[in-house]
Amino acid sequence: MLLYLIILAGSFFLLTGSALLALRWALQDGQLRNSEKAALLVFDEEEPLGEVTDAFPGAKADPTNLRKPGSLP
Amino acid sequence: MKTPTSSLFRALNPSDAGNTAESKATLAEIDGSCRRPVLFLFTNSLLWLLGGTVLALLASWKMHSPGFLADWPWLTFGRVRPAHLNAMIYGFSSQAAIGVAIWLLCRLGRVPFMQGGIVLAATVFWNLGVTVGIFAILSGNSTSIEWLEMPGYAAYILFIAYALIAVWAVITFRFRREKHLYVSQWYLMAALFWFPWLYSAANMMLVINPVRGTVQAAVNWWFAHNVLGLWFAPIGLGAIYYFIPKVIGRPIHSYSLSVLGFWSLALFYSWAGLHHLIGGPLPAWMITISIVASIMMVIPVVTVAINHHLTMVGHFKQLKYSPTLRFIVFGAMSYTAVSLQGSSMAIRSLNKVTHFTHYTIAHAHLGMYAFFTMTMFGSMYYIVPRLVQREWPSARLISVHFWTTSLGVLLYIVPLSVGGVLQGLAMNDPNVPFLKTVELTKPYLITRSISGMIIAVGHVAFFWNFAWILARRLRPYEPPVAIIAAGLEQEVKAGLAGDI
């Protein structure tokens, strides 16, 4: 019983420990710097910032929400 | 442009990938490379959704009409209910999650998906494992362990299939041509790493070489709770963090807040599962730590909720125009609701009432359906037209799907939660006979069956639209509106001609 509880508790610590290791890598690799750049990673030259990319079939996206590609929302 | 799929060795060794690190793949290349594996995963997941829905309706009906199909051993409640759960968790949800994760990792890494054939083969194995497992449950060979009812031999097949899928997803991630990570990639990679850990450890300790005594319950809830929070929730959140900004064309309100949300979930969530065993014969410190971790989960939940809401502010009108956004925002709001509800259910005084009642069932469906499933539906509405290069055939079917599933699940959750609280209060009253506590839930159980039928209509509408769009691929090319708006028509045609 005690052994199993130790294994179970160890799993809790290992899961948390793996997250801490990943956090350490992220810090060393600079992944947590430059959050402005990271926030824009969903956009690219083909689907740029400011472009609405989904609409019901046969309809156009809300025209009032469409902006020139590249302009700030 | 040829993708680096010509040899297995090249896919295993980044140093042999030539100059691919410099050139980011076009969206047409990425969608072309994901087409077969992701559509195959989605097709199988939706078939399991339909099968799981039938099993759900049978199980729900039996709760208020126990004589219904009672003479068929294969269709007794004790078999149909776990068969429904496993069909939904491993058949529908996991395959939808893997498909969405593969597409998102390729899109965010700006890299085509490599060795799609192996993922196709792995998907066949996965479905074989689920089929064998569901058959075993229905034939009376369930392990009777919540969320792990499939026998060990089915679990082996699932684990091998998952390993193949995950390894190739990780390799695709390793070859990414955009080195900086977006928050969705953190969520997706974490989920792909956590799931095999949870699944293998729980199977080892509960099915293959079972531990004894109350530790079984501890391991069981460590797995069952974490598979929600560390497998489905991260993939759902990763999708939400991608699709809300993508659809409205505006970056997430606070990227720093999104990162804080991810890391706090990673650090706190794995401790929370044992609040399901409050009052059970386990060391008090384990339960207490779980309660504390459950309350600490308010931090990631609130950061995510604030971030999603402030990103949407000024853009709620888009809900009228975008099917993806409708489902995704519904899922995001449900995530906040289910998480705060979950934290509250860890409080001992409230747990004393809600434990062992239908309130917990309503809570589970708020999480797995209103949050996760709706988010997967929204993701599919965005991804499938880009893979098939066709518009969804019917806007009406999309509307039917949204309104039946959203209203249906609310009709499921709200009455059942009320019924669950009344049931809990009655069970805690020693003057109320137990049979009365069962009878008082009957109106809420009948309401649940009705809501289930409404949701089933939505599932059929979605499957119909999905089959229709796949059939449309056989016809001459008609570009979707979103692709015309983005000016990608020529590129997509070129991609189709090359059948990337």
Coordinates of C-alpha atoms in Angstrom, one line a residue:
Chain A
M1 CA 0.0 0.0 0.0
L2 CA 2.7 2.4 1.0
L3 CA 4.8 1.6 -2.1
Y4 CA 1.8 2.2 -4.3
L5 CA 1.1 5.5 -2.6
I6 CA 4.7 6.5 -3.1
I7 CA 4.5 5.6 -6.8
L8 CA 1.3 7.6 -7.1
A9 CA 2.7 10.6 -5.3
G10 CA 5.8 10.3 -7.5
S11 CA 3.7 10.6 -10.6
F12 CA 2.3 13.8 -9.3
F13 CA 5.8 15.2 -8.8
L14 CA 7.1 13.8 -12.1
L15 CA 4.3 15.5 -14.0
T16 CA 4.9 18.8 -12.3
G17 CA 8.7 18.2 -12.7
S18 CA 8.4 17.7 -16.4
A19 CA 6.5 21.0 -16.7
L20 CA 9.3 22.7 -14.7
L21 CA 11.9 21.3 -17.1
A22 CA 10.0 22.5 -20.1
L23 CA 9.7 25.9 -18.4
R24 CA 13.4 26.0 -17.9
W25 CA 14.0 25.2 -21.6
A26 CA 11.5 27.9 -22.7
L27 CA 13.4 30.5 -20.6
Q28 CA 16.8 29.5 -21.9
D29 CA 15.6 29.4 -25.5
G30 CA 14.1 32.8 -25.3
Q31 CA 10.6 31.5 -25.9
L32 CA 9.1 33.7 -23.3
R33 CA 10.7 36.9 -24.6
N34 CA 9.1 39.1 -27.3
S35 CA 5.5 38.4 -26.6
E36 CA 4.3 40.9 -29.2
K37 CA 6.0 38.8 -32.0
A38 CA 4.6 35.6 -30.5
A39 CA 1.1 37.0 -30.5
L40 CA 1.3 37.6 -34.3
L41 CA 2.4 34.1 -35.1
V42 CA -1.1 33.0 -36.2
F43 CA -0.9 35.5 -39.0
D44 CA 1.3 35.4 -42.1
E45 CA 1.6 37.0 -45.5
E46 CA -1.1 34.8 -46.9
E47 CA -3.6 35.4 -44.1
P48 CA -2.4 38.7 -42.6
L49 CA -3.4 40.6 -39.5
G50 CA -6.7 42.3 -39.9
E51 CA -8.2 39.8 -42.2
V52 CA -11.4 37.9 -41.3
T53 CA -10.9 34.3 -42.4
D54 CA -14.2 32.5 -41.8
A55 CA -17.8 32.9 -43.0
F56 CA -20.9 30.9 -43.6
P57 CA -20.9 29.2 -47.0
G58 CA -22.0 31.5 -49.8
A59 CA -21.8 34.5 -47.6
K60 CA -19.1 37.1 -47.0
A61 CA -17.7 38.0 -43.6
D62 CA -19.2 40.9 -41.7
P63 CA -18.1 43.8 -44.0
T64 CA -17.8 46.3 -41.1
N65 CA -15.2 44.1 -39.5
L66 CA -13.0 43.7 -42.6
R67 CA -9.9 45.9 -42.5
K68 CA -7.0 46.5 -44.9
P69 CA -4.5 43.6 -44.6
G70 CA -1.7 44.7 -42.3
S71 CA -3.6 47.4 -40.6
L72 CA -3.9 47.3 -36.8
P73 CA -7.3 46.1 -35.6
Chain B
M1 CA 7.3 22.5 -54.0
K2 CA 8.2 19.0 -53.0
T3 CA 7.7 18.2 -49.3
P4 CA 10.5 16.3 -47.4
T5 CA 8.5 13.0 -47.4
S6 CA 10.6 11.0 -49.8
S7 CA 12.4 8.9 -47.1
L8 CA 11.8 7.9 -43.6
F9 CA 15.4 8.7 -42.7
R10 CA 15.1 12.3 -43.8
A11 CA 12.1 12.7 -41.6
L12 CA 14.0 11.4 -38.6
N13 CA 17.1 13.5 -39.1
P14 CA 16.6 17.3 -39.1
S15 CA 20.3 17.8 -40.2
D16 CA 19.5 15.9 -43.4
A17 CA 16.5 18.2 -44.2
G18 CA 18.5 20.5 -46.6
N19 CA 17.5 24.1 -46.6
T20 CA 14.0 23.6 -45.5
A21 CA 14.6 25.5 -42.3
E22 CA 14.9 28.7 -44.2
S23 CA 11.8 28.4 -46.4
K24 CA 8.4 28.3 -44.7
A25 CA 5.8 26.2 -46.4
T26 CA 2.8 27.8 -48.0
L27 CA -0.7 27.2 -46.6
A28 CA -1.6 25.2 -49.6
E29 CA 1.4 22.9 -49.1
I30 CA 0.6 22.5 -45.5
D31 CA -3.1 21.8 -46.0
G32 CA -2.3 19.4 -48.9
S33 CA 0.1 17.4 -46.7
C34 CA -2.5 17.2 -43.9
R35 CA -5.4 16.4 -46.1
R36 CA -5.5 12.6 -46.1
P37 CA -4.4 11.9 -42.4
V38 CA -6.5 14.6 -40.9
L39 CA -9.6 13.9 -43.0
F40 CA -9.3 10.2 -42.2
L41 CA -9.1 11.0 -38.5
F42 CA -12.1 13.3 -38.7
T43 CA -14.2 10.8 -40.7
N44 CA -13.5 8.1 -38.2
S45 CA -14.2 10.4 -35.3
L46 CA -17.5 11.4 -36.7
L47 CA -18.6 7.8 -37.3
W48 CA -17.8 7.1 -33.6
L49 CA -19.7 10.2 -32.7
L50 CA -22.8 8.8 -34.3
G51 CA -22.3 5.4 -32.8
G52 CA -21.6 6.9 -29.3
T53 CA -24.8 9.0 -29.6
V54 CA -26.9 6.0 -30.2
L55 CA -25.3 4.3 -27.2
A56 CA -25.9 7.5 -25.1
L57 CA -29.6 7.6 -26.0
L58 CA -30.0 3.9 -25.0
A59 CA -28.2 4.5 -21.7
S60 CA -30.2 7.6 -21.0
W61 CA -33.5 6.0 -21.7
K62 CA -32.7 3.1 -19.5
M63 CA -32.2 5.4 -16.6
H64 CA -35.9 6.3 -16.4
S65 CA -37.3 3.2 -18.2
P66 CA -35.2 0.3 -16.8
G67 CA -37.3 -2.3 -18.7
F68 CA -36.3 -0.9 -22.1
L69 CA -34.4 -3.6 -24.0
A70 CA -33.6 -5.2 -20.6
D71 CA -33.8 -8.7 -22.0
W72 CA -30.8 -8.2 -24.3
P73 CA -27.6 -8.8 -22.2
W74 CA -25.5 -6.8 -24.7
L75 CA -27.7 -3.7 -24.2
T76 CA -28.0 -3.7 -20.5
F77 CA -27.2 -0.4 -18.8
G78 CA -24.0 -1.6 -17.2
R79 CA -22.6 -2.3 -20.7
V80 CA -24.2 0.4 -22.8
R81 CA -23.1 3.3 -20.6
P82 CA -19.3 2.5 -20.5
A83 CA -19.5 1.6 -24.3
H84 CA -20.9 5.1 -24.9
L85 CA -18.2 6.7 -22.8
N86 CA -15.4 4.9 -24.5
A87 CA -16.8 5.4 -28.0
M88 CA -16.9 9.2 -27.2
I89 CA -13.6 9.5 -25.4
Y90 CA -11.4 7.2 -27.5
G91 CA -13.4 7.0 -30.7
F92 CA -14.7 10.5 -31.3
S93 CA -12.9 13.0 -29.0
S94 CA -9.3 11.6 -29.2
Q95 CA -9.3 11.2 -33.0
A96 CA -10.8 14.7 -33.4
A97 CA -8.2 16.1 -31.0
I98 CA -5.3 14.4 -32.8
G99 CA -6.6 15.6 -36.2
V100 CA -6.9 19.2 -35.0
A101 CA -3.5 19.0 -33.2
I102 CA -1.7 17.7 -36.3
W103 CA -3.2 20.5 -38.5
L104 CA -2.4 23.2 -35.9
L105 CA 1.1 22.1 -35.4
C106 CA 1.8 22.1 -39.1
R107 CA 0.2 25.5 -39.6
L108 CA 1.9 27.1 -36.7
G109 CA 5.3 25.5 -37.5
R110 CA 4.9 26.4 -41.1
V111 CA 5.9 22.9 -42.1
P112 CA 4.1 20.2 -44.2
F113 CA 3.1 17.1 -42.3
M114 CA 5.6 14.4 -42.9
Q115 CA 5.0 10.7 -43.4
G116 CA 1.2 11.0 -43.5
G117 CA 1.0 7.3 -44.5
I118 CA 2.2 6.1 -41.1
V119 CA -0.4 8.2 -39.4
L120 CA -3.1 6.7 -41.7
A121 CA -1.9 3.2 -40.7
A122 CA -1.8 4.3 -37.0
T123 CA -5.4 5.6 -37.3
V124 CA -6.5 2.2 -38.7
F125 CA -4.9 0.6 -35.6
W126 CA -6.5 3.1 -33.3
N127 CA -9.9 2.3 -34.7
L128 CA -9.2 -1.4 -34.5
G129 CA -8.4 -0.9 -30.8
V130 CA -11.5 1.1 -30.1
T131 CA -13.7 -1.4 -32.0
V132 CA -12.2 -4.4 -30.1
G133 CA -12.6 -2.5 -26.8
I134 CA -16.2 -1.5 -27.4
F135 CA -17.1 -5.1 -28.5
A136 CA -15.5 -6.4 -25.3
I137 CA -17.4 -4.0 -23.1
L138 CA -20.7 -4.9 -24.8
S139 CA -20.0 -8.6 -24.6
G140 CA -19.5 -8.3 -20.8
N141 CA -15.7 -8.1 -20.6
S142 CA -15.5 -4.6 -19.2
T143 CA -12.8 -4.0 -16.5
S144 CA -15.4 -1.9 -14.6
I145 CA -12.7 0.8 -14.1
E146 CA -14.1 4.2 -14.9
W147 CA -12.7 5.6 -18.2
L148 CA -10.5 2.5 -18.6
E149 CA -13.3 -0.1 -19.2
M150 CA -11.6 -1.6 -22.2
P151 CA -9.7 -4.8 -21.5
G152 CA -5.9 -4.8 -21.5
Y153 CA -5.5 -6.3 -25.0
A154 CA -7.5 -3.4 -26.5
A155 CA -5.4 -0.9 -24.5
Y156 CA -2.2 -2.3 -26.0
I157 CA -3.5 -1.7 -29.5
L158 CA -4.5 1.8 -28.6
F159 CA -1.2 2.6 -27.1
I160 CA 0.9 1.4 -30.0
A161 CA -1.4 3.3 -32.5
Y162 CA -1.1 6.4 -30.3
A163 CA 2.7 6.1 -30.1
L164 CA 2.9 6.1 -33.9
I165 CA 0.7 9.2 -34.2
A166 CA 2.4 11.1 -31.5
V167 CA 6.0 10.3 -32.6
W168 CA 5.2 11.7 -36.1
A169 CA 3.5 14.8 -34.6
V170 CA 6.6 15.4 -32.5
I171 CA 8.9 15.0 -35.5
T172 CA 6.7 17.5 -37.4
F173 CA 7.1 19.8 -34.5
R174 CA 10.9 19.3 -34.5
F175 CA 11.1 20.2 -38.2
R176 CA 9.1 23.3 -37.7
R177 CA 10.3 26.2 -39.8
E178 CA 8.9 28.9 -37.4
K179 CA 11.1 28.5 -34.4
H180 CA 9.3 30.8 -32.0
L181 CA 6.4 29.0 -30.3
Y182 CA 2.8 30.3 -30.2
V183 CA 0.9 29.5 -27.0
S184 CA -1.3 26.9 -28.8
Q185 CA 1.9 24.9 -29.6
W186 CA 2.7 24.7 -25.9
Y187 CA -0.8 23.4 -25.1
L188 CA -0.7 20.8 -28.0
M189 CA 2.8 19.5 -27.3
A190 CA 2.1 19.2 -23.6
A191 CA -1.1 17.2 -24.3
L192 CA 0.7 14.9 -26.7
F193 CA 3.3 14.3 -24.0
W194 CA 1.0 13.9 -21.1
F195 CA -1.6 11.5 -22.6
P196 CA 0.7 8.5 -23.2
W197 CA 2.1 9.0 -19.7
L198 CA -1.3 9.0 -18.1
Y199 CA -2.7 6.2 -20.2
S200 CA 0.2 3.8 -19.8
A201 CA 0.7 4.5 -16.1
A202 CA -3.0 4.0 -15.4
N203 CA -3.3 0.9 -17.5
M204 CA -0.2 -0.6 -15.8
M205 CA -1.5 0.1 -12.3
L206 CA -5.1 -0.8 -12.9
V207 CA -5.5 -3.2 -15.8
I208 CA -2.3 -5.0 -16.5
N209 CA -0.8 -5.4 -13.0
P210 CA -3.6 -4.0 -10.7
V211 CA -2.7 -2.4 -7.5
R212 CA -4.9 -3.3 -4.5
G213 CA -7.3 -1.6 -2.2
T214 CA -8.1 2.0 -2.1
V215 CA -5.1 3.0 -4.2
Q216 CA -7.1 1.7 -7.1
A217 CA -9.5 4.5 -6.7
A218 CA -6.7 7.0 -6.2
V219 CA -5.0 5.9 -9.5
N220 CA -8.4 5.8 -11.2
W221 CA -9.3 9.4 -10.4
W222 CA -5.7 10.6 -11.0
F223 CA -6.2 9.2 -14.6
A224 CA -9.8 10.1 -15.2
H225 CA -9.5 13.7 -14.0
N226 CA -6.1 14.3 -15.7
V227 CA -7.2 12.8 -19.0
L228 CA -9.8 15.6 -19.1
G229 CA -7.5 18.4 -17.9
L230 CA -4.2 17.3 -19.4
W231 CA -5.3 15.7 -22.7
F232 CA -8.6 17.1 -23.9
A233 CA -8.5 20.6 -22.2
P234 CA -5.1 21.6 -23.5
I235 CA -6.0 20.6 -27.1
G236 CA -9.3 22.5 -26.8
L237 CA -7.5 25.5 -25.4
G238 CA -4.8 25.4 -28.0
A239 CA -7.5 25.4 -30.7
I240 CA -9.4 28.3 -29.0
Y241 CA -6.2 30.4 -28.8
Y242 CA -5.6 29.8 -32.5
F243 CA -9.0 30.2 -33.9
I244 CA -10.4 33.2 -32.1
P245 CA -7.5 35.5 -33.3
K246 CA -7.4 33.8 -36.7
V247 CA -11.0 34.2 -37.5
I248 CA -11.4 37.8 -36.3
G249 CA -8.0 38.9 -37.6
R250 CA -6.9 40.3 -34.3
P251 CA -4.1 39.0 -32.0
I252 CA -4.9 37.7 -28.6
H253 CA -5.5 40.5 -26.1
S254 CA -2.5 39.6 -23.9
Y255 CA 0.0 37.0 -24.9
S256 CA 1.7 37.2 -21.5
L257 CA -1.5 36.3 -19.9
S258 CA -2.0 33.3 -22.2
V259 CA 1.5 32.0 -21.3
L260 CA 0.7 32.5 -17.6
G261 CA -2.5 30.5 -18.1
F262 CA -0.6 27.6 -19.7
W263 CA 2.1 27.3 -17.1
S264 CA -0.2 27.6 -14.2
L265 CA -2.4 24.8 -15.7
A266 CA 0.8 22.7 -16.2
L267 CA 1.9 23.1 -12.6
F268 CA -1.5 22.8 -10.8
Y269 CA -3.8 20.5 -12.7
S270 CA -2.1 17.2 -12.2
W271 CA -2.7 17.5 -8.5
A272 CA -6.5 18.1 -8.6
G273 CA -7.9 14.6 -9.4
L274 CA -8.2 13.2 -5.9
H275 CA -10.9 15.7 -4.9
H276 CA -13.3 13.1 -6.4
L277 CA -12.4 11.0 -3.3
I278 CA -13.2 13.5 -0.6
G279 CA -14.5 11.4 2.3
G280 CA -12.7 8.3 1.0
P281 CA -10.2 6.2 3.0
L282 CA -7.0 7.9 1.7
P283 CA -4.3 9.9 3.5
A284 CA -5.8 13.3 4.4
W285 CA -2.9 15.2 2.9
M286 CA -3.5 13.7 -0.6
I287 CA -7.1 14.9 -0.6
T288 CA -6.2 18.3 0.9
I289 CA -3.5 18.9 -1.7
S290 CA -6.0 18.1 -4.4
I291 CA -8.5 20.5 -3.0
V292 CA -5.8 23.2 -2.8
A293 CA -4.8 22.5 -6.4
S294 CA -8.4 22.6 -7.5
I295 CA -8.8 26.0 -6.0
M296 CA -5.5 27.2 -7.5
M297 CA -6.9 26.3 -10.9
V298 CA -8.9 29.4 -10.7
I299 CA -5.7 31.3 -11.7
P300 CA -5.4 29.7 -15.2
V301 CA -9.1 29.7 -15.7
V302 CA -9.6 33.3 -15.0
T303 CA -6.6 34.4 -17.1
V304 CA -7.9 32.4 -20.0
A305 CA -11.4 33.8 -19.6
I306 CA -10.2 37.4 -19.4
N307 CA -8.0 36.9 -22.4
H308 CA -10.6 35.3 -24.6
H309 CA -13.2 37.9 -23.6
L310 CA -11.0 40.9 -24.2
T311 CA -9.9 39.5 -27.5
M312 CA -13.5 39.2 -28.6
V313 CA -14.6 42.6 -27.4
G314 CA -15.7 44.7 -30.4
H315 CA -15.9 41.6 -32.5
F316 CA -18.9 39.7 -31.1
K317 CA -20.8 40.7 -34.3
Q318 CA -18.7 38.2 -36.1
L319 CA -20.6 35.4 -34.3
K320 CA -23.4 36.1 -36.8
Y321 CA -21.1 35.5 -39.8
S322 CA -18.6 32.8 -38.7
P323 CA -19.7 29.2 -37.9
T324 CA -16.2 28.5 -36.5
L325 CA -16.4 31.4 -34.1
R326 CA -19.9 30.4 -32.9
F327 CA -18.8 27.0 -31.8
I328 CA -15.4 28.1 -30.5
V329 CA -16.7 31.0 -28.4
F330 CA -19.4 28.7 -27.0
G331 CA -16.6 26.2 -26.1
A332 CA -14.5 29.0 -24.5
M333 CA -17.3 30.2 -22.4
S334 CA -18.1 26.7 -21.3
Y335 CA -14.5 26.1 -20.4
T336 CA -14.7 29.0 -17.9
A337 CA -18.0 27.7 -16.5
V338 CA -16.9 24.0 -16.2
S339 CA -13.5 24.9 -14.6
L340 CA -15.0 27.3 -12.0
Q341 CA -17.7 24.7 -11.3
G342 CA -15.0 22.1 -10.9
S343 CA -13.1 24.2 -8.4
S344 CA -16.2 24.8 -6.4
M345 CA -17.0 21.0 -6.4
A346 CA -13.7 20.4 -4.6
I347 CA -14.9 22.4 -1.6
R348 CA -15.8 19.8 1.1
S349 CA -19.2 21.3 2.1
L350 CA -20.4 21.4 -1.5
N351 CA -18.9 18.1 -2.4
K352 CA -20.9 16.5 0.4
V353 CA -24.1 17.4 -1.5
T354 CA -23.0 16.9 -5.1
H355 CA -20.9 13.7 -4.8
F356 CA -22.6 10.5 -6.1
T357 CA -25.3 12.5 -7.8
H358 CA -26.3 13.5 -11.4
Y359 CA -24.7 16.9 -10.7
T360 CA -21.3 15.3 -11.5
I361 CA -22.7 13.8 -14.7
A362 CA -23.9 17.3 -15.8
H363 CA -20.5 18.7 -14.9
A364 CA -18.7 16.1 -17.0
H365 CA -20.9 16.9 -20.0
L366 CA -20.3 20.6 -19.5
G367 CA -16.6 19.9 -19.9
M368 CA -16.5 17.1 -22.5
Y369 CA -19.4 18.4 -24.6
A370 CA -20.1 22.1 -24.1
F371 CA -16.4 22.9 -23.9
F372 CA -14.4 20.3 -25.7
T373 CA -16.8 18.8 -28.3
M374 CA -18.1 22.3 -29.4
T375 CA -14.5 23.5 -29.8
M376 CA -13.7 20.5 -31.9
F377 CA -16.8 21.1 -34.1
G378 CA -15.7 24.8 -34.5
S379 CA -12.2 23.7 -35.4
M380 CA -13.5 21.2 -38.0
Y381 CA -15.7 23.9 -39.6
Y382 CA -12.5 25.9 -40.2
I383 CA -10.1 23.1 -41.1
V384 CA -12.2 20.8 -43.4
P385 CA -12.9 23.4 -46.2
R386 CA -9.2 24.2 -46.4
L387 CA -8.3 20.5 -46.7
V388 CA -11.1 19.7 -49.2
Q389 CA -10.7 23.0 -51.0
R390 CA -14.5 23.3 -51.1
E391 CA -17.1 25.4 -49.3
W392 CA -19.4 23.7 -46.8
P393 CA -22.4 22.6 -48.9
S394 CA -25.2 23.8 -46.6
A395 CA -25.3 26.9 -44.3
R396 CA -28.7 25.6 -43.1
L397 CA -27.2 22.4 -41.8
I398 CA -24.5 24.3 -40.0
S399 CA -27.2 26.4 -38.3
V400 CA -29.2 23.3 -37.4
H401 CA -26.0 21.7 -36.0
F402 CA -25.2 24.8 -33.8
W403 CA -28.6 25.5 -32.4
T404 CA -29.5 21.8 -31.7
T405 CA -26.2 21.1 -30.0
S406 CA -25.9 24.3 -28.0
L407 CA -29.5 24.4 -26.8
G408 CA -29.5 20.7 -26.4
V409 CA -26.5 20.6 -24.2
L410 CA -27.9 23.5 -22.1
L411 CA -31.2 21.6 -21.7
Y412 CA -29.1 18.6 -20.6
I413 CA -26.9 20.4 -18.1
V414 CA -29.1 22.9 -16.3
P415 CA -32.0 20.6 -15.3
L416 CA -29.7 17.7 -14.5
S417 CA -27.6 20.0 -12.2
V418 CA -30.7 21.1 -10.4
G419 CA -31.9 17.4 -10.1
G420 CA -28.4 16.4 -8.9
V421 CA -28.5 19.0 -6.1
L422 CA -32.0 17.9 -5.0
Q423 CA -30.8 14.3 -5.1
G424 CA -27.8 15.1 -3.0
L425 CA -29.8 17.0 -0.4
A426 CA -32.3 14.1 -0.2
M427 CA -29.6 11.5 0.1
N428 CA -28.0 13.4 3.0
D429 CA -31.4 13.5 4.8
P430 CA -31.7 10.3 6.9
N431 CA -35.5 10.7 6.9
V432 CA -35.8 10.3 3.2
P433 CA -36.0 6.6 2.0
F434 CA -33.4 5.9 -0.7
L435 CA -36.1 5.0 -3.3
K436 CA -37.5 8.5 -3.0
T437 CA -34.1 10.0 -3.8
V438 CA -34.1 7.9 -7.0
E439 CA -37.7 8.7 -8.0
L440 CA -37.3 12.5 -7.5
T441 CA -34.6 12.5 -10.3
K442 CA -37.0 11.0 -12.9
P443 CA -38.3 14.2 -14.5
Y444 CA -34.7 15.4 -14.9
L445 CA -33.6 12.1 -16.4
I446 CA -36.5 12.3 -18.9
T447 CA -35.4 15.9 -19.8
R448 CA -32.0 14.5 -20.4
S449 CA -33.2 11.9 -22.9
I450 CA -35.1 14.7 -24.7
S451 CA -32.0 16.9 -24.8
G452 CA -30.0 13.9 -26.1
M453 CA -32.4 13.4 -29.0
I454 CA -32.1 17.1 -29.9
I455 CA -28.3 16.8 -29.8
A456 CA -28.5 13.7 -31.9
V457 CA -30.3 15.7 -34.6
G458 CA -27.4 18.1 -34.6
H459 CA -24.9 15.3 -35.0
V460 CA -26.7 13.8 -38.0
A461 CA -26.8 17.3 -39.6
F462 CA -23.1 17.7 -39.1
F463 CA -22.3 14.3 -40.4
W464 CA -24.5 14.9 -43.4
N465 CA -22.7 18.1 -44.2
F466 CA -19.3 16.5 -43.7
A467 CA -20.1 13.6 -46.0
W468 CA -21.5 16.1 -48.5
I469 CA -18.4 18.2 -48.6
L470 CA -16.2 15.1 -49.1
A471 CA -18.4 14.1 -52.0
R472 CA -18.1 17.6 -53.4
R473 CA -14.4 17.1 -53.7
L474 CA -15.1 14.8 -56.6
R475 CA -16.6 17.7 -58.5
P476 CA -14.7 20.5 -60.3
Y477 CA -13.1 23.1 -58.0
E478 CA -15.1 25.9 -56.5
P479 CA -13.0 28.1 -54.1
P480 CA -14.5 28.9 -50.7
V481 CA -15.3 32.5 -50.0
A482 CA -12.6 32.8 -47.3
I483 CA -10.0 31.6 -49.9
I484 CA -11.1 34.1 -52.5
A485 CA -11.0 36.9 -49.8
A486 CA -7.4 35.9 -48.9
G487 CA -6.4 36.0 -52.6
L488 CA -5.2 32.4 -52.5
E489 CA -7.3 31.0 -55.4
Q490 CA -4.5 30.6 -57.9
E491 CA -2.2 29.1 -55.3
V492 CA -4.8 26.6 -54.2
K493 CA -5.5 25.6 -57.8
A494 CA -1.8 25.0 -58.3
G495 CA -1.7 22.9 -55.1
L496 CA -4.7 20.9 -56.3
A497 CA -3.1 20.3 -59.7
G498 CA 0.0 18.9 -58.0
D499 CA -2.1 17.1 -55.4
I500 CA 0.4 18.1 -52.7

